[in-house]
Short mmCIF file of C-alpha atoms in Angstrom, two decimals:
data_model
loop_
_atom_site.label_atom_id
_atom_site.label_comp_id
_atom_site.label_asym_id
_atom_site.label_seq_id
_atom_site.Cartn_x
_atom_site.Cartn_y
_atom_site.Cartn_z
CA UNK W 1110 22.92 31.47 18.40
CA UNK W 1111 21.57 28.43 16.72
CA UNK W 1112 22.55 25.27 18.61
CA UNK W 1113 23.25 22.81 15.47
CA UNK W 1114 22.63 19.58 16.96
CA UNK W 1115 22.19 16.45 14.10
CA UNK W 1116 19.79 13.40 13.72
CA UNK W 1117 21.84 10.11 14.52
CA UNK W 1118 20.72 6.80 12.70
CA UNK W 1119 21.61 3.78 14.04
CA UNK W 1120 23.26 0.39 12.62
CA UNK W 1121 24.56 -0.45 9.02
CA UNK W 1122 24.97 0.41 5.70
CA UNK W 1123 22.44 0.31 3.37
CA UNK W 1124 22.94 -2.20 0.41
CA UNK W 1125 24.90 -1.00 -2.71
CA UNK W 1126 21.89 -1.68 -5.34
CA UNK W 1127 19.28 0.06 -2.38
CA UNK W 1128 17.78 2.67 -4.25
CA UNK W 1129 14.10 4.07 -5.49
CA UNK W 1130 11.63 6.41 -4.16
CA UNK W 1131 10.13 5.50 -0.25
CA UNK W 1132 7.08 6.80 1.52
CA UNK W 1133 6.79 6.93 5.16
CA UNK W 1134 4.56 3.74 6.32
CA UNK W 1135 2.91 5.87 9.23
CA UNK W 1136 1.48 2.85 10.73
CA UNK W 1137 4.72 1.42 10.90
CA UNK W 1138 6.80 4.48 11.80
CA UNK W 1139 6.77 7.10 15.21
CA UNK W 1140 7.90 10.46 15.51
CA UNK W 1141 7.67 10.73 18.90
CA UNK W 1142 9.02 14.12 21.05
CA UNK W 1143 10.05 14.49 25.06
CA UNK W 1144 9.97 18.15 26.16
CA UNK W 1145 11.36 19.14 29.79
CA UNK W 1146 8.04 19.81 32.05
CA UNK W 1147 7.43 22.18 34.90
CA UNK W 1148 10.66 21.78 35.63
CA UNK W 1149 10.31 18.65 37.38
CA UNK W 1150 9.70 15.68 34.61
CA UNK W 1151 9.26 15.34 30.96
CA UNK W 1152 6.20 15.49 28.81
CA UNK W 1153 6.67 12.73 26.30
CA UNK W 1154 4.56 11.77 23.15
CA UNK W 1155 4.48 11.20 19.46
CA UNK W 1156 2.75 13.13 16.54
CA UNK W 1157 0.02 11.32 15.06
CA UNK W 1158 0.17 12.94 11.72
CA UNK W 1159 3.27 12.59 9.33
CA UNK W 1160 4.20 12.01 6.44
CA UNK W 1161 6.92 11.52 4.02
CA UNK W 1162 9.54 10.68 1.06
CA UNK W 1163 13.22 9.29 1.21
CA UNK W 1164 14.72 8.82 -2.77
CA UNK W 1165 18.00 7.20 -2.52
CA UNK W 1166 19.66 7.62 -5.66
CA UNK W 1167 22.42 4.80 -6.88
CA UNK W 1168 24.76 7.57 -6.25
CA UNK W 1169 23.73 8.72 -2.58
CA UNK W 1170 24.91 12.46 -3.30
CA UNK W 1171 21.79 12.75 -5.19
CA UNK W 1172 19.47 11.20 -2.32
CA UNK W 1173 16.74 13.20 -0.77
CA UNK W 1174 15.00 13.17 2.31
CA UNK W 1175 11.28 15.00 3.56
CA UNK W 1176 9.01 15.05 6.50
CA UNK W 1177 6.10 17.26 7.12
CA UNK W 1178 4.46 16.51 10.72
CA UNK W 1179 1.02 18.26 12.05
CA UNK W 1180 1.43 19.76 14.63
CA UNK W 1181 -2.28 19.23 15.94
CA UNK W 1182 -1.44 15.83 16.20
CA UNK W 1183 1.06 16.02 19.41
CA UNK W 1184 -0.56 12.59 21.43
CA UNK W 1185 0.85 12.75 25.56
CA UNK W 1186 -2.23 10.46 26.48
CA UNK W 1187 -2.83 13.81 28.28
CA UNK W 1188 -5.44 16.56 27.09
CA UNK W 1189 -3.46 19.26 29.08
CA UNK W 1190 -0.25 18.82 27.53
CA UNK W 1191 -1.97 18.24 24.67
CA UNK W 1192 -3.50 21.35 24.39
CA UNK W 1193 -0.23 22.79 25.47
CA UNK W 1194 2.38 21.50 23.29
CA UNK W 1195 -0.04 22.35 20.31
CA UNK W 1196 -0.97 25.82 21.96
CA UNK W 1197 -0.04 28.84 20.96
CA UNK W 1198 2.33 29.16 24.10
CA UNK W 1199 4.96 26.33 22.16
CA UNK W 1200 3.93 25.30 18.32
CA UNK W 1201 0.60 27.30 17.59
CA UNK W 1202 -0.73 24.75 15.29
CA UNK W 1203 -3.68 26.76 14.94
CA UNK W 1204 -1.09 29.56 13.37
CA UNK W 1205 1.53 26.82 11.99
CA UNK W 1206 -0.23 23.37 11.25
CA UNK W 1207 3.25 21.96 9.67
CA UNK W 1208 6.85 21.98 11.22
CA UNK W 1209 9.03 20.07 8.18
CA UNK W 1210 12.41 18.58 7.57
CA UNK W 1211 14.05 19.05 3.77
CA UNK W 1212 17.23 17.80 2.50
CA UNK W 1213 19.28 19.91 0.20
CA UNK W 1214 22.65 17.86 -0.11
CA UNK W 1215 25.15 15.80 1.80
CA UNK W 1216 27.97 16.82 3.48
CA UNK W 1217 29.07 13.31 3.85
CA UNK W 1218 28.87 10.16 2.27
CA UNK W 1219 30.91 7.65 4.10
CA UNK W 1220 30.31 4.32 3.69
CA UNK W 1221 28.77 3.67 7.40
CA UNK W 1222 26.52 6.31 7.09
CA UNK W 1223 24.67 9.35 4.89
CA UNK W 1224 25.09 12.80 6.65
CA UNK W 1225 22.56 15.32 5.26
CA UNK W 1226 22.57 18.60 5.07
CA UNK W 1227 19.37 19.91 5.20
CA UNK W 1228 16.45 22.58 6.86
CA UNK W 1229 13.89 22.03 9.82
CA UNK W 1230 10.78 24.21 9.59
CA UNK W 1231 8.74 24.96 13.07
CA UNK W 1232 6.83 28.22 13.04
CA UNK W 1233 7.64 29.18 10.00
CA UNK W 1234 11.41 29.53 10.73
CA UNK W 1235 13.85 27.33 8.63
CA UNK W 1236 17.10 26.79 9.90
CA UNK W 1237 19.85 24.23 8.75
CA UNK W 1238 20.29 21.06 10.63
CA UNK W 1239 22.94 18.56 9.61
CA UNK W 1240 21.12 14.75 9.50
CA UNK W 1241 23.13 11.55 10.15
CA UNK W 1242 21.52 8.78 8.94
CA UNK W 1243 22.45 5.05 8.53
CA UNK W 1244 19.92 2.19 8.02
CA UNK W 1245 18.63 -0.12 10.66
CA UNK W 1246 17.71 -2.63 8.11
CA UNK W 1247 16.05 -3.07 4.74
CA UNK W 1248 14.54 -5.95 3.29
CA UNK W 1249 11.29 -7.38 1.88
CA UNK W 1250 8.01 -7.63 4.11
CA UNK W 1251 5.73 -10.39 3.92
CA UNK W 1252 3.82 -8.48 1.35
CA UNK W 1253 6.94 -8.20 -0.53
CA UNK W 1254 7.16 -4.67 -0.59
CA UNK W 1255 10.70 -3.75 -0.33
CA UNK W 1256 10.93 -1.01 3.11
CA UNK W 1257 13.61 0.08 5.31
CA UNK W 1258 13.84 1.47 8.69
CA UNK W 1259 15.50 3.89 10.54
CA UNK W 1260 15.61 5.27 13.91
CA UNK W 1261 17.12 8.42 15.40
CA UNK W 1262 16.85 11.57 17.60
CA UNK W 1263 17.45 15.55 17.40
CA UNK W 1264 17.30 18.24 20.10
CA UNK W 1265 15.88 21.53 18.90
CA UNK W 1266 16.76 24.28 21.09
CA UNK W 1267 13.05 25.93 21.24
CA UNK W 1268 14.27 29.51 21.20
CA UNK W 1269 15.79 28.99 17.97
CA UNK W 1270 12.33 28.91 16.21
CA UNK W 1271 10.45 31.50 18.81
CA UNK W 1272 8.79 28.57 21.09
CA UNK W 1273 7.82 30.67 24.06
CA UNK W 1274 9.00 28.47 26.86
CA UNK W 1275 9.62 31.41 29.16
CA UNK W 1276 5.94 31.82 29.72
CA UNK W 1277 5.00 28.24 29.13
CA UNK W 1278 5.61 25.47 31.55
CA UNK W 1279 7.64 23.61 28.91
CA UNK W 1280 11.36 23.42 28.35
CA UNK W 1281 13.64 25.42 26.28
CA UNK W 1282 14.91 21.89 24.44
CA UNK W 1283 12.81 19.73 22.64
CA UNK W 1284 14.12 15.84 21.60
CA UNK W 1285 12.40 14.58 18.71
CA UNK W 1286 12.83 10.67 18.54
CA UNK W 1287 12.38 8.96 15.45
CA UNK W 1288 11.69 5.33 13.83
CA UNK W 1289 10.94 5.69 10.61
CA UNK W 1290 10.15 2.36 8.09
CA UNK W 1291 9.48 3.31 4.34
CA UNK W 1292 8.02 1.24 1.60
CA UNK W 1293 9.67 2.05 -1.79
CA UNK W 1294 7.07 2.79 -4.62
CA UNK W 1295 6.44 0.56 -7.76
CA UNK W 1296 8.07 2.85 -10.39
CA UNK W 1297 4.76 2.73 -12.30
CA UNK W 1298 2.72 3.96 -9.65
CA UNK W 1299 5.10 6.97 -8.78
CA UNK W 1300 4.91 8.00 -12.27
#
């Protein structure tokens, strides 16, 4: 059975006039991931390769959320783990290069906070995963470029989307950590 477990955003509510179409700064922004070793420890890292949209409409039941991440680009400062949290023992990127979160509505839009309904993608298996999310902060940079931030996590039960764990030496969980800071796009350019 699926294991629904949500994103949680930290911190306050975004301002009432905060809307427009973001992309993900990737220099500015991790998606990192911890998966349960060899039974003794955790092999921890962050994907390299990401990239994404938020559009938060002026009424946030019409906000929308995306994130494609390559898989190839799992980084454990390791070439082992490397090679085996890529592999085709846990996310096959050679089979799968994307695993993907889409939003498709809310399910709640309290003041504090946006909860998401939405689909993650690994292995070409999509299965629904409710999002919390509430902004860090937002503001202007000192290019004035107007960006907020986010951070949260998500466990993904690995047998869910067919991650072979029982024959791998990684876990049957994996945590996804996020910290996400998004640059909204001049209207004129997103045209």
């Amino acid at each position: 059975m699926f294991n629904r477990k949500s994103f949680t955003l930290l911190s306050m509510a975004p301002r009432n006039g905060l809307t427009g179409l973001y992309t993900i700064d990737r220099t500015r922004s991790t998606v990192g991931f911890s998966v349960h070793h060899a039974m003794t420890s955790y092999a921890q890292g962050e994907f390299t390769e990401f990239e994404g949209l938020i559009k938060i409409g002026g009424n946030r039941s019409r906000s929308e959320a995306y994130l494609s991440v390559q898989t190839y680009s799992a980084e454990t400062g390791s070439p082992s783990l490397n090679a085996q949290v890529s592999g085709a023992e846990f996310l096959d990127a050679a089979t799968f290069p994307l695993m993907s979160f889409r939003s498709n509505g809310f399910l709640d839009t309290r003041a504090e906070r946006l909860r998401l309904s939405g689909f993650f993608r690994i292995k070409d298996i999509e299965l629904p995963v409710p999002v919390d999310l509430t902004f860090v902060e937002e503001g202007h940079d000192k290019w004035r470029q107007e960006r907020v931030n986010f951070e949260g996590t998500v466990d993904l039960l690995s047998s869910d989307w067919g991650l072979d764990w029982a024959t791998s030496p990684l876990s049957y969980k994996m945590r996804l950590r996020l910290g996400i800071s998004a640059v909204r796009l001049d209207p004129a350019r997103a045209a």
